[in-house]
């Protein structure tokens, strides 16, 4: 196949597809943060904004859960998993899960050595049969006893666990007395993709604790750790303090959540970024040499793009990753502020580079 790269001069591009972390603060979160900046508030989480944000999360999940705010997803995942395990336990997760490949051993570190065991499964989702195999691989005292099952919703490749998937996994987890932690860095995107209520894919599905991501959905910084099993949250505040996650001016972590949650902005932004991903998939699906790798169910498009095309797009000024987790695919992430023009511009440039070369 011939590619025409004569028009590959770099241009200035303001929004990219490398990561939804590239996007700025959504207006609802920023407005709440500015409002929280007026006057004085009590420190270390005893402020009115933290109380309001926690109550809004209880309304969202329709249950009396325990809520903690931390700076980032690594701390949310690592500290919540540490709360479920002793050092001689193990955590079961998918072989490409973020807690395995992108957190520099933090889950093991904060859990004082708890071992992470990897499970297979197509499309980034754990095969329920692999849980039984891992648990029964060895049952002697020399083997780290499996205690927690970590599920990523949506997954590292943009797919989602359906209600049926979660029901099957929860049944296996209950049988083997495993606690369930959910890495929800893009939880909002999974919610709108599935068309379900938050409670249906969390505590009603057997999830003990959720790491609810806000950064990728319009916040500047901050994730919420939501314990549905309140007993497991005992002394979690001490874990947060010891792990450097107790913000003195906590209202600046929690107030943006108020802006995101109170009028449904979190769902609007997730719905928009998912729609942009669908538009992007449609725009590049039929480009010669391009192959979509996984179903586009959230705000991510994974595609095999020939290396010359990748290089040409990078030279044109587009930023996107081609090595996230070691995969061969290009990962194209849409954000709360991605526009149809951004999507169409990317697709148009990709098509331009595949235009037949005039002889």
PDB file of N, CA, C and O in Angstrom, residues 18 32 53 78 91 97 113 118 123 139 143 148 156 167 175 181 183-184 187 199 223-224 264 266 284 300 345 359:
ATOM      1  N   UNK A  18      -4.460  11.323  23.186  1.00  0.00           N
ATOM      2  CA  UNK A  18      -3.535  10.481  23.950  1.00  0.00           C
ATOM      3  C   UNK A  18      -4.154  10.020  25.260  1.00  0.00           C
ATOM      4  O   UNK A  18      -4.006   8.863  25.656  1.00  0.00           O
ATOM      5  N   UNK A  32     -17.467  25.194  41.260  1.00  0.00           N
ATOM      6  CA  UNK A  32     -17.588  24.772  42.659  1.00  0.00           C
ATOM      7  C   UNK A  32     -16.300  25.035  43.421  1.00  0.00           C
ATOM      8  O   UNK A  32     -16.333  25.435  44.595  1.00  0.00           O
ATOM      9  N   UNK A  53     -20.415  16.671  49.469  1.00  0.00           N
ATOM     10  CA  UNK A  53     -20.007  15.749  48.409  1.00  0.00           C
ATOM     11  C   UNK A  53     -20.245  14.297  48.814  1.00  0.00           C
ATOM     12  O   UNK A  53     -20.707  13.473  48.011  1.00  0.00           O
ATOM     13  N   UNK A  78      -4.700   1.377  45.651  1.00  0.00           N
ATOM     14  CA  UNK A  78      -3.745   0.720  46.538  1.00  0.00           C
ATOM     15  C   UNK A  78      -4.229   0.686  47.974  1.00  0.00           C
ATOM     16  O   UNK A  78      -4.161  -0.352  48.654  1.00  0.00           O
ATOM     17  N   UNK A  91      -4.194 -10.695  45.702  1.00  0.00           N
ATOM     18  CA  UNK A  91      -5.223  -9.963  44.973  1.00  0.00           C
ATOM     19  C   UNK A  91      -5.301 -10.541  43.569  1.00  0.00           C
ATOM     20  O   UNK A  91      -4.276 -10.655  42.880  1.00  0.00           O
ATOM     21  N   UNK A  97      -4.639  -5.332  33.926  1.00  0.00           N
ATOM     22  CA  UNK A  97      -5.260  -4.345  34.816  1.00  0.00           C
ATOM     23  C   UNK A  97      -4.279  -3.243  35.189  1.00  0.00           C
ATOM     24  O   UNK A  97      -3.064  -3.458  35.272  1.00  0.00           O
ATOM     25  N   UNK A 113       3.080  -6.107  51.106  1.00  0.00           N
ATOM     26  CA  UNK A 113       3.571  -7.308  50.438  1.00  0.00           C
ATOM     27  C   UNK A 113       2.507  -8.224  49.881  1.00  0.00           C
ATOM     28  O   UNK A 113       2.842  -9.285  49.332  1.00  0.00           O
ATOM     29  N   UNK A 118      -2.341 -12.709  38.441  1.00  0.00           N
ATOM     30  CA  UNK A 118      -2.935 -12.260  37.182  1.00  0.00           C
ATOM     31  C   UNK A 118      -3.843 -13.328  36.576  1.00  0.00           C
ATOM     32  O   UNK A 118      -3.499 -14.511  36.542  1.00  0.00           O
ATOM     33  N   UNK A 123     -10.871  -9.383  25.852  1.00  0.00           N
ATOM     34  CA  UNK A 123     -11.394  -8.035  25.894  1.00  0.00           C
ATOM     35  C   UNK A 123     -11.168  -7.302  27.198  1.00  0.00           C
ATOM     36  O   UNK A 123     -11.940  -6.426  27.571  1.00  0.00           O
ATOM     37  N   UNK A 139      -3.534 -24.677  48.036  1.00  0.00           N
ATOM     38  CA  UNK A 139      -4.288 -24.301  49.236  1.00  0.00           C
ATOM     39  C   UNK A 139      -3.469 -24.484  50.504  1.00  0.00           C
ATOM     40  O   UNK A 139      -4.012 -24.417  51.607  1.00  0.00           O
ATOM     41  N   UNK A 143       1.429 -20.718  50.179  1.00  0.00           N
ATOM     42  CA  UNK A 143       0.925 -19.953  49.030  1.00  0.00           C
ATOM     43  C   UNK A 143       0.112 -18.761  49.524  1.00  0.00           C
ATOM     44  O   UNK A 143      -0.670 -18.902  50.476  1.00  0.00           O
ATOM     45  N   UNK A 148      -8.871 -10.934  47.598  1.00  0.00           N
ATOM     46  CA  UNK A 148      -9.600  -9.859  46.923  1.00  0.00           C
ATOM     47  C   UNK A 148      -9.614 -10.078  45.417  1.00  0.00           C
ATOM     48  O   UNK A 148      -8.656 -10.591  44.835  1.00  0.00           O
ATOM     49  N   UNK A 156      -9.300  -1.748  30.748  1.00  0.00           N
ATOM     50  CA  UNK A 156      -8.150  -1.052  30.165  1.00  0.00           C
ATOM     51  C   UNK A 156      -8.232  -0.934  28.649  1.00  0.00           C
ATOM     52  O   UNK A 156      -7.507  -0.142  28.043  1.00  0.00           O
ATOM     53  N   UNK A 167     -22.624 -10.461  37.727  1.00  0.00           N
ATOM     54  CA  UNK A 167     -23.351 -11.448  38.519  1.00  0.00           C
ATOM     55  C   UNK A 167     -22.583 -12.765  38.581  1.00  0.00           C
ATOM     56  O   UNK A 167     -22.464 -13.389  39.651  1.00  0.00           O
ATOM     57  N   UNK A 175     -18.408 -17.565  46.535  1.00  0.00           N
ATOM     58  CA  UNK A 175     -18.132 -18.980  46.807  1.00  0.00           C
ATOM     59  C   UNK A 175     -16.755 -19.152  47.442  1.00  0.00           C
ATOM     60  O   UNK A 175     -16.582 -19.981  48.340  1.00  0.00           O
ATOM     61  N   UNK A 181     -13.201  -5.470  44.872  1.00  0.00           N
ATOM     62  CA  UNK A 181     -12.841  -4.067  44.710  1.00  0.00           C
ATOM     63  C   UNK A 181     -13.016  -3.714  43.240  1.00  0.00           C
ATOM     64  O   UNK A 181     -12.672  -4.497  42.352  1.00  0.00           O
ATOM     65  N   UNK A 183     -12.050  -0.949  40.320  1.00  0.00           N
ATOM     66  CA  UNK A 183     -11.281   0.190  39.837  1.00  0.00           C
ATOM     67  C   UNK A 183     -12.164   0.918  38.827  1.00  0.00           C
ATOM     68  O   UNK A 183     -12.319   0.473  37.692  1.00  0.00           O
ATOM     69  N   UNK A 184     -12.733   2.031  39.254  1.00  0.00           N
ATOM     70  CA  UNK A 184     -13.662   2.776  38.407  1.00  0.00           C
ATOM     71  C   UNK A 184     -13.100   4.088  37.916  1.00  0.00           C
ATOM     72  O   UNK A 184     -13.768   5.121  38.000  1.00  0.00           O
ATOM     73  N   UNK A 187     -15.568   4.960  35.600  1.00  0.00           N
ATOM     74  CA  UNK A 187     -16.844   4.389  36.043  1.00  0.00           C
ATOM     75  C   UNK A 187     -18.026   5.101  35.392  1.00  0.00           C
ATOM     76  O   UNK A 187     -19.010   4.467  34.990  1.00  0.00           O
ATOM     77  N   UNK A 199     -26.037   1.892  41.471  1.00  0.00           N
ATOM     78  CA  UNK A 199     -26.138   0.819  42.460  1.00  0.00           C
ATOM     79  C   UNK A 199     -26.160  -0.563  41.811  1.00  0.00           C
ATOM     80  O   UNK A 199     -25.706  -1.547  42.408  1.00  0.00           O
ATOM     81  N   UNK A 223      -9.992  11.473  43.519  1.00  0.00           N
ATOM     82  CA  UNK A 223     -10.860  10.315  43.321  1.00  0.00           C
ATOM     83  C   UNK A 223     -11.613  10.056  44.625  1.00  0.00           C
ATOM     84  O   UNK A 223     -11.169  10.448  45.704  1.00  0.00           O
ATOM     85  N   UNK A 224     -12.744   9.385  44.516  1.00  0.00           N
ATOM     86  CA  UNK A 224     -13.533   9.039  45.700  1.00  0.00           C
ATOM     87  C   UNK A 224     -13.432   7.538  45.945  1.00  0.00           C
ATOM     88  O   UNK A 224     -13.622   6.735  45.023  1.00  0.00           O
ATOM     89  N   UNK A 264     -25.938  16.351  37.622  1.00  0.00           N
ATOM     90  CA  UNK A 264     -25.724  15.293  36.638  1.00  0.00           C
ATOM     91  C   UNK A 264     -24.647  15.541  35.610  1.00  0.00           C
ATOM     92  O   UNK A 264     -24.581  14.838  34.588  1.00  0.00           O
ATOM     93  N   UNK A 266     -21.595  14.762  35.680  1.00  0.00           N
ATOM     94  CA  UNK A 266     -20.724  13.589  35.524  1.00  0.00           C
ATOM     95  C   UNK A 266     -21.244  12.626  34.462  1.00  0.00           C
ATOM     96  O   UNK A 266     -20.468  12.048  33.705  1.00  0.00           O
ATOM     97  N   UNK A 284     -12.862   6.297  11.326  1.00  0.00           N
ATOM     98  CA  UNK A 284     -11.598   5.664  10.906  1.00  0.00           C
ATOM     99  C   UNK A 284     -11.746   4.191  10.559  1.00  0.00           C
ATOM    100  O   UNK A 284     -10.798   3.577  10.063  1.00  0.00           O
ATOM    101  N   UNK A 300     -12.930   5.102  24.680  1.00  0.00           N
ATOM    102  CA  UNK A 300     -11.650   4.684  24.103  1.00  0.00           C
ATOM    103  C   UNK A 300     -11.856   3.940  22.795  1.00  0.00           C
ATOM    104  O   UNK A 300     -12.781   3.125  22.672  1.00  0.00           O
ATOM    105  N   UNK A 345     -11.427  16.041  12.305  1.00  0.00           N
ATOM    106  CA  UNK A 345     -10.115  16.469  11.853  1.00  0.00           C
ATOM    107  C   UNK A 345      -9.101  15.343  11.894  1.00  0.00           C
ATOM    108  O   UNK A 345      -8.286  15.179  10.977  1.00  0.00           O
ATOM    109  N   UNK A 359       0.897   9.396  -9.762  1.00  0.00           N
ATOM    110  CA  UNK A 359       2.090   8.963 -10.501  1.00  0.00           C
ATOM    111  C   UNK A 359       2.314   9.883 -11.708  1.00  0.00           C
ATOM    112  O   UNK A 359       1.391  10.114 -12.469  1.00  0.00           O
TER     113      UNK A 359
END
